[in-house]
Amino acid sequence: MTMFLPSRFSASPLLRTLYHASSCASRPRQASPTLCYKSMSQALRSYSSAPLSSSPKFSYHIAASFIAKDRPYDPSTHVFHFNPYNRIQPPRHRRKSSRPESGHDAFFVSRVNESGSVAFGVADGVGGWVDSGVDPADFSHGLCDYMAAVAYEYPSGNDAPLTARKLMQKGYEAVCEDPNVPAGGSTACVAIARPEGVLDVANLGDSGFLQLRLNAVHTYSEPQTHAFNTPFQLSVVPPSVAARMAAFGGSQLCDLPRDADVTHHHLRHGDVLVFATDGVLDNLFNQDILRIASRVMATSGAWNMAANEAVTVADSLDSLTGSPYENNAADGKTKKAVTLQSLLATELVLAAKQASVNTKRDGPFAKEVKKYYPHENWHGGKVDDICVVIAVVSEDAAGIKSKL
């Protein structure tokens, strides 16, 4: 994403048996939350959302992949494997050097305490803040860090379950109070997947998600925009910027978590959830994403797609979604392996990266340009930061057998 004003204008081998603010006005530091201005081991078996005390009906096997727009992509290093047993580091103790190489894009994944739920999502920093001397990554990464911490620490005995919108609100309030984030903004697409197989999503802006089921796009989010290439966005606007705008004209977009589209979805064994920033969605159509994901799912055996037969899901996905670490018998060292979820993520990022620099094939962004500006000679993809979070849904064996 590049602007905050209305004027902003496969190559890798498959699996080999699974190898690889009610108003926007200047505010003091103790801002009201309604305002947006401010002064490994194999024993783990599966890196999923399983609570520490009991096995849920559904588990979520999650990985992410990412790349900044000005960096070459390496699927072996630009990948994240979710481990629910890892502790979430306090956001204000994190260094910029520890951030993933995702540019202005950011993501998070965290278990929701010991509830069996897992929270995850993506955020896309508004690049237009660069013109004001602000690093857009500070807001998007800060927002994701705070949302991860809120989810991880959410009281397990709380009568009110954590919702996606509430998580976005709490993350936004925290980043507004962070003195290390004096200004900035981002979109956000946030989800909480529960052990009973329900997905709660809050989407604000033009990041988004798809739910893939049995070789079909089951559901997907619609982007929220004020105008062409001007998405809804959470913002922190310092008084100096607000004063400059008041003096010279112009306006600053300032949407709130309450403006997010909230949806609820029932999940099934074998569903694939794709959460992505516009670096993916501006370069790949939904059918492109489905084609890539279906190829991976079929090649791995997760989806059975025999000719002239209904698509089915393998009874167990454990061997495909299990621990992303394997022991090397030759030297006794542990190395990263490829899981189904990580391969889905890296294949999608690779395809989006290739499409972004392709000047011949028009993608979704080029289609939108032609719609709003028919005389513009825009062709090909759109170079941008890219980030994808993938969740593969798995139902426990008892639940599957009960349906047979």
mmCIF file of C-alpha atoms in Angstrom, residues 82-339:
data_model
loop_
_atom_site.group_PDB
_atom_site.id
_atom_site.type_symbol
_atom_site.label_atom_id
_atom_site.label_comp_id
_atom_site.label_asym_id
_atom_site.label_seq_id
_atom_site.Cartn_x
_atom_site.Cartn_y
_atom_site.Cartn_z
ATOM 1 C CA PHE A 82 3.787 -21.377 14.181
ATOM 2 C CA ASN A 83 4.559 -23.127 17.462
ATOM 3 C CA PRO A 84 1.868 -22.530 20.118
ATOM 4 C CA TYR A 85 4.321 -23.489 22.859
ATOM 5 C CA ASN A 86 6.601 -20.516 22.192
ATOM 6 C CA ARG A 87 6.147 -17.549 24.495
ATOM 7 C CA ILE A 88 5.147 -14.202 23.016
ATOM 8 C CA GLN A 89 7.790 -11.557 23.656
ATOM 9 C CA PRO A 90 6.493 -8.241 25.104
ATOM 10 C CA PRO A 91 6.078 -5.831 22.149
ATOM 11 C CA ARG A 92 8.113 -2.973 23.617
ATOM 12 C CA HIS A 93 11.111 -5.253 24.123
ATOM 13 C CA ARG A 94 11.336 -6.127 20.446
ATOM 14 C CA ARG A 95 13.967 -4.667 18.180
ATOM 15 C CA LYS A 96 13.451 -3.613 14.585
ATOM 16 C CA SER A 97 16.283 -5.932 13.609
ATOM 17 C CA SER A 98 14.209 -8.905 14.780
ATOM 18 C CA ARG A 99 11.329 -8.153 12.419
ATOM 19 C CA PRO A 100 10.744 -10.483 9.480
ATOM 20 C CA GLU A 101 11.922 -9.194 6.118
ATOM 21 C CA SER A 102 8.402 -8.224 5.093
ATOM 22 C CA GLY A 103 8.791 -4.482 4.531
ATOM 23 C CA HIS A 104 5.714 -2.510 5.580
ATOM 24 C CA ASP A 105 3.658 -5.703 5.774
ATOM 25 C CA ALA A 106 3.350 -7.536 9.085
ATOM 26 C CA PHE A 107 1.661 -10.619 10.492
ATOM 27 C CA PHE A 108 1.079 -12.376 13.805
ATOM 28 C CA VAL A 109 0.020 -15.790 15.092
ATOM 29 C CA SER A 110 -0.656 -16.578 18.749
ATOM 30 C CA ARG A 111 -2.636 -19.049 20.781
ATOM 31 C CA VAL A 112 -5.392 -17.442 22.848
ATOM 32 C CA ASN A 113 -4.034 -18.389 26.250
ATOM 33 C CA GLU A 114 -5.026 -22.026 26.888
ATOM 34 C CA SER A 115 -8.492 -21.852 25.341
ATOM 35 C CA GLY A 116 -7.656 -23.932 22.278
ATOM 36 C CA SER A 117 -8.328 -20.923 20.035
ATOM 37 C CA VAL A 118 -5.661 -19.346 17.875
ATOM 38 C CA ALA A 119 -5.458 -15.721 16.713
ATOM 39 C CA PHE A 120 -3.717 -14.631 13.542
ATOM 40 C CA GLY A 121 -3.779 -11.950 10.895
ATOM 41 C CA VAL A 122 -1.960 -9.549 8.608
ATOM 42 C CA ALA A 123 -1.471 -5.778 8.473
ATOM 43 C CA ASP A 124 -0.204 -3.526 5.692
ATOM 44 C CA GLY A 125 1.491 -0.268 6.669
ATOM 45 C CA VAL A 126 0.434 2.818 4.699
ATOM 46 C CA GLY A 127 3.438 3.823 2.611
ATOM 47 C CA GLY A 128 2.308 7.431 2.214
ATOM 48 C CA TRP A 129 3.627 8.161 5.705
ATOM 49 C CA VAL A 130 7.160 8.040 4.294
ATOM 50 C CA ASP A 131 6.551 11.556 2.936
ATOM 51 C CA SER A 132 6.154 12.742 6.542
ATOM 52 C CA GLY A 133 9.376 11.077 7.674
ATOM 53 C CA VAL A 134 7.553 8.144 9.282
ATOM 54 C CA ASP A 135 8.492 4.483 8.877
ATOM 55 C CA PRO A 136 5.170 2.788 7.970
ATOM 56 C CA ALA A 137 6.479 -0.533 9.288
ATOM 57 C CA ASP A 138 6.468 0.783 12.864
ATOM 58 C CA PHE A 139 2.675 0.944 12.965
ATOM 59 C CA SER A 140 1.901 -2.325 11.172
ATOM 60 C CA HIS A 141 4.497 -4.379 13.051
ATOM 61 C CA GLY A 142 3.581 -2.700 16.338
ATOM 62 C CA LEU A 143 -0.102 -3.427 15.805
ATOM 63 C CA CYS A 144 0.599 -7.103 15.096
ATOM 64 C CA ASP A 145 2.966 -7.407 18.059
ATOM 65 C CA TYR A 146 0.359 -5.989 20.414
ATOM 66 C CA MET A 147 -2.428 -8.173 19.054
ATOM 67 C CA ALA A 148 -0.243 -11.255 19.535
ATOM 68 C CA ALA A 149 0.495 -10.241 23.125
ATOM 69 C CA VAL A 150 -3.168 -9.514 23.915
ATOM 70 C CA ALA A 151 -4.240 -12.911 22.575
ATOM 71 C CA TYR A 152 -1.477 -14.779 24.383
ATOM 72 C CA GLU A 153 -2.281 -13.126 27.723
ATOM 73 C CA TYR A 154 -6.084 -13.094 27.415
ATOM 74 C CA PRO A 155 -7.528 -14.481 30.681
ATOM 75 C CA SER A 156 -8.685 -18.047 30.124
ATOM 76 C CA GLY A 157 -11.421 -17.640 32.728
ATOM 77 C CA ASN A 158 -12.911 -14.565 31.080
ATOM 78 C CA ASP A 159 -16.641 -15.040 30.517
ATOM 79 C CA ALA A 160 -16.500 -12.937 27.339
ATOM 80 C CA PRO A 161 -14.494 -14.764 24.659
ATOM 81 C CA LEU A 162 -11.966 -12.764 22.695
ATOM 82 C CA THR A 163 -13.351 -11.705 19.314
ATOM 83 C CA ALA A 164 -11.448 -10.594 16.245
ATOM 84 C CA ARG A 165 -12.795 -7.050 16.451
ATOM 85 C CA LYS A 166 -12.019 -6.822 20.163
ATOM 86 C CA LEU A 167 -8.483 -8.018 19.471
ATOM 87 C CA MET A 168 -8.065 -5.389 16.757
ATOM 88 C CA GLN A 169 -9.402 -2.729 19.136
ATOM 89 C CA LYS A 170 -7.039 -3.686 21.954
ATOM 90 C CA GLY A 171 -4.068 -3.836 19.597
ATOM 91 C CA TYR A 172 -4.979 -0.431 18.195
ATOM 92 C CA GLU A 173 -5.343 1.115 21.647
ATOM 93 C CA ALA A 174 -1.926 -0.235 22.623
ATOM 94 C CA VAL A 175 -0.137 1.032 19.534
ATOM 95 C CA CYS A 176 -1.767 4.454 20.006
ATOM 96 C CA GLU A 177 -0.211 4.618 23.474
ATOM 97 C CA ASP A 178 3.240 3.475 22.351
ATOM 98 C CA PRO A 179 5.688 6.425 22.294
ATOM 99 C CA ASN A 180 7.803 4.508 19.788
ATOM 100 C CA VAL A 181 4.983 4.769 17.242
ATOM 101 C CA PRO A 182 4.403 8.534 16.948
ATOM 102 C CA ALA A 183 2.504 8.270 13.662
ATOM 103 C CA GLY A 184 1.441 5.863 10.952
ATOM 104 C CA GLY A 185 -1.381 3.689 9.770
ATOM 105 C CA SER A 186 -2.255 0.301 8.328
ATOM 106 C CA THR A 187 -4.981 -2.007 7.161
ATOM 107 C CA ALA A 188 -5.689 -5.158 9.181
ATOM 108 C CA CYS A 189 -7.332 -8.526 8.627
ATOM 109 C CA VAL A 190 -7.633 -10.386 11.935
ATOM 110 C CA ALA A 191 -9.078 -13.787 12.802
ATOM 111 C CA ILE A 192 -9.736 -16.057 15.746
ATOM 112 C CA ALA A 193 -10.223 -19.750 14.984
ATOM 113 C CA ARG A 194 -11.931 -21.676 17.768
ATOM 114 C CA PRO A 195 -11.567 -25.359 18.677
ATOM 115 C CA GLU A 196 -15.210 -26.025 17.828
ATOM 116 C CA GLY A 197 -14.513 -25.107 14.192
ATOM 117 C CA VAL A 198 -15.753 -21.509 14.018
ATOM 118 C CA LEU A 199 -13.759 -18.682 12.429
ATOM 119 C CA ASP A 200 -14.334 -15.085 13.541
ATOM 120 C CA VAL A 201 -12.887 -12.472 11.148
ATOM 121 C CA ALA A 202 -12.585 -8.676 11.339
ATOM 122 C CA ASN A 203 -11.320 -7.062 8.144
ATOM 123 C CA LEU A 204 -10.518 -3.376 7.764
ATOM 124 C CA GLY A 205 -9.085 -2.181 4.459
ATOM 125 C CA ASP A 206 -7.828 -4.038 1.415
ATOM 126 C CA SER A 207 -5.951 -6.888 3.005
ATOM 127 C CA GLY A 208 -8.231 -9.905 3.127
ATOM 128 C CA PHE A 209 -8.844 -13.628 3.360
ATOM 129 C CA LEU A 210 -10.134 -16.621 1.411
ATOM 130 C CA GLN A 211 -11.595 -19.869 2.697
ATOM 131 C CA LEU A 212 -10.828 -22.704 0.275
ATOM 132 C CA ARG A 213 -12.739 -25.978 0.456
ATOM 133 C CA LEU A 214 -12.602 -29.048 -1.801
ATOM 134 C CA ASN A 215 -11.061 -27.295 -4.810
ATOM 135 C CA ALA A 216 -13.374 -24.279 -4.582
ATOM 136 C CA VAL A 217 -13.363 -20.767 -3.143
ATOM 137 C CA HIS A 218 -15.919 -21.211 -0.366
ATOM 138 C CA THR A 219 -15.911 -17.586 0.811
ATOM 139 C CA TYR A 220 -13.741 -14.489 0.646
ATOM 140 C CA SER A 221 -13.620 -10.943 1.989
ATOM 141 C CA GLU A 222 -14.450 -7.798 0.053
ATOM 142 C CA PRO A 223 -12.022 -4.855 0.295
ATOM 143 C CA GLN A 224 -13.106 -1.713 2.133
ATOM 144 C CA THR A 225 -12.062 1.428 0.264
ATOM 145 C CA HIS A 226 -12.852 5.134 0.370
ATOM 146 C CA ALA A 227 -11.785 5.578 -3.250
ATOM 147 C CA PHE A 228 -9.533 3.915 -5.799
ATOM 148 C CA ASN A 229 -6.472 2.459 -4.051
ATOM 149 C CA THR A 230 -7.472 4.215 -0.829
ATOM 150 C CA PRO A 231 -8.385 1.543 1.709
ATOM 151 C CA PHE A 232 -9.872 1.916 5.150
ATOM 152 C CA GLN A 233 -7.013 2.195 7.629
ATOM 153 C CA LEU A 234 -6.266 2.514 11.315
ATOM 154 C CA SER A 235 -4.178 5.631 11.952
ATOM 155 C CA VAL A 236 -2.174 7.540 14.513
ATOM 156 C CA VAL A 237 -1.842 11.200 13.502
ATOM 157 C CA PRO A 238 0.384 13.528 15.568
ATOM 158 C CA PRO A 239 -0.777 17.113 16.201
ATOM 159 C CA SER A 240 1.943 18.533 13.928
ATOM 160 C CA VAL A 241 0.596 16.637 10.926
ATOM 161 C CA ALA A 242 -2.991 17.536 11.806
ATOM 162 C CA ALA A 243 -2.036 21.220 12.067
ATOM 163 C CA ARG A 244 -0.213 21.139 8.729
ATOM 164 C CA MET A 245 -3.252 19.629 7.051
ATOM 165 C CA ALA A 246 -5.511 22.230 8.635
ATOM 166 C CA ALA A 247 -3.252 25.020 7.383
ATOM 167 C CA PHE A 248 -2.678 23.791 3.844
ATOM 168 C CA GLY A 249 -5.799 21.753 3.198
ATOM 169 C CA GLY A 250 -6.225 18.040 2.770
ATOM 170 C CA SER A 251 -7.529 15.348 5.032
ATOM 171 C CA GLN A 252 -6.228 12.335 6.899
ATOM 172 C CA LEU A 253 -8.097 9.070 6.783
ATOM 173 C CA CYS A 254 -8.834 7.693 10.218
ATOM 174 C CA ASP A 255 -10.969 4.598 10.430
ATOM 175 C CA LEU A 256 -11.539 2.577 13.578
ATOM 176 C CA PRO A 257 -11.841 -1.106 14.521
ATOM 177 C CA ARG A 258 -15.597 -0.628 14.812
ATOM 178 C CA ASP A 259 -15.604 0.077 11.046
ATOM 179 C CA ALA A 260 -14.213 -3.367 10.240
ATOM 180 C CA ASP A 261 -16.367 -5.917 8.443
ATOM 181 C CA VAL A 262 -17.033 -8.784 10.869
ATOM 182 C CA THR A 263 -17.957 -12.226 9.551
ATOM 183 C CA HIS A 264 -18.295 -15.718 11.033
ATOM 184 C CA HIS A 265 -17.565 -18.954 9.217
ATOM 185 C CA HIS A 266 -17.986 -22.651 9.947
ATOM 186 C CA LEU A 267 -14.908 -24.701 9.145
ATOM 187 C CA ARG A 268 -14.435 -28.261 7.960
ATOM 188 C CA HIS A 269 -11.609 -30.764 7.965
ATOM 189 C CA GLY A 270 -9.247 -29.948 5.098
ATOM 190 C CA ASP A 271 -10.237 -26.298 4.661
ATOM 191 C CA VAL A 272 -7.419 -23.908 3.767
ATOM 192 C CA LEU A 273 -7.528 -20.347 5.135
ATOM 193 C CA VAL A 274 -5.513 -17.735 3.251
ATOM 194 C CA PHE A 275 -4.897 -14.334 4.892
ATOM 195 C CA ALA A 276 -2.972 -11.921 2.694
ATOM 196 C CA THR A 277 -2.013 -8.300 2.168
ATOM 197 C CA ASP A 278 -2.730 -6.473 -1.070
ATOM 198 C CA GLY A 279 0.708 -7.440 -2.354
ATOM 199 C CA VAL A 280 -0.962 -10.787 -3.012
ATOM 200 C CA LEU A 281 -4.524 -9.702 -3.728
ATOM 201 C CA ASP A 282 -3.490 -6.973 -6.203
ATOM 202 C CA ASN A 283 -1.457 -9.489 -8.197
ATOM 203 C CA LEU A 284 -3.369 -12.781 -7.977
ATOM 204 C CA PHE A 285 -7.041 -13.311 -8.707
ATOM 205 C CA ASN A 286 -8.986 -15.574 -6.356
ATOM 206 C CA GLN A 287 -8.927 -18.298 -8.992
ATOM 207 C CA ASP A 288 -5.127 -17.987 -9.225
ATOM 208 C CA ILE A 289 -4.884 -18.517 -5.469
ATOM 209 C CA LEU A 290 -7.250 -21.484 -5.658
ATOM 210 C CA ARG A 291 -5.321 -23.067 -8.525
ATOM 211 C CA ILE A 292 -2.010 -22.847 -6.654
ATOM 212 C CA ALA A 293 -3.462 -24.111 -3.382
ATOM 213 C CA SER A 294 -5.329 -26.958 -5.081
ATOM 214 C CA ARG A 295 -2.155 -28.074 -6.834
ATOM 215 C CA VAL A 296 -0.308 -28.276 -3.516
ATOM 216 C CA MET A 297 -3.193 -29.971 -1.717
ATOM 217 C CA ALA A 298 -3.637 -32.556 -4.479
ATOM 218 C CA THR A 299 0.064 -33.286 -4.927
ATOM 219 C CA SER A 300 0.460 -33.841 -1.191
ATOM 220 C CA GLY A 301 -2.551 -36.125 -1.004
ATOM 221 C CA ALA A 302 -4.400 -33.805 1.373
ATOM 222 C CA TRP A 303 -7.153 -33.433 -1.215
ATOM 223 C CA ASN A 304 -8.081 -36.434 -3.352
ATOM 224 C CA MET A 305 -9.041 -35.112 -6.783
ATOM 225 C CA ALA A 306 -9.517 -38.196 -8.944
ATOM 226 C CA ALA A 307 -11.045 -37.602 -12.374
ATOM 227 C CA ASN A 308 -14.848 -37.717 -12.497
ATOM 228 C CA GLU A 309 -15.059 -38.155 -8.725
ATOM 229 C CA ALA A 310 -16.001 -35.800 -5.914
ATOM 230 C CA VAL A 311 -13.090 -34.098 -4.164
ATOM 231 C CA THR A 312 -12.411 -35.602 -0.742
ATOM 232 C CA VAL A 313 -10.026 -34.885 2.127
ATOM 233 C CA ALA A 314 -7.525 -37.359 3.560
ATOM 234 C CA ASP A 315 -8.746 -38.735 6.896
ATOM 235 C CA SER A 316 -5.549 -37.620 8.627
ATOM 236 C CA LEU A 317 -3.367 -34.626 7.780
ATOM 237 C CA ASP A 318 -0.905 -35.209 10.625
ATOM 238 C CA SER A 319 1.935 -36.498 8.449
ATOM 239 C CA LEU A 320 1.647 -33.414 6.229
ATOM 240 C CA THR A 321 1.127 -30.701 8.845
ATOM 241 C CA GLY A 322 3.335 -32.028 11.661
ATOM 242 C CA SER A 323 6.495 -30.607 13.201
ATOM 243 C CA PRO A 324 8.439 -28.346 10.810
ATOM 244 C CA TYR A 325 11.702 -29.632 12.272
ATOM 245 C CA GLU A 326 13.373 -32.933 11.502
ATOM 246 C CA ASN A 327 16.508 -34.593 12.808
ATOM 247 C CA ASN A 328 19.388 -35.178 10.427
ATOM 248 C CA ALA A 329 20.696 -38.646 11.293
ATOM 249 C CA ALA A 330 24.033 -37.927 9.619
ATOM 250 C CA ASP A 331 25.115 -35.079 11.880
ATOM 251 C CA GLY A 332 22.523 -35.227 14.661
ATOM 252 C CA LYS A 333 21.426 -31.654 13.973
ATOM 253 C CA THR A 334 17.866 -30.429 13.662
ATOM 254 C CA LYS A 335 16.873 -28.643 10.483
ATOM 255 C CA LYS A 336 13.724 -27.061 9.118
ATOM 256 C CA ALA A 337 11.513 -29.262 6.981
ATOM 257 C CA VAL A 338 8.604 -28.375 4.716
ATOM 258 C CA THR A 339 5.047 -28.716 5.997
#
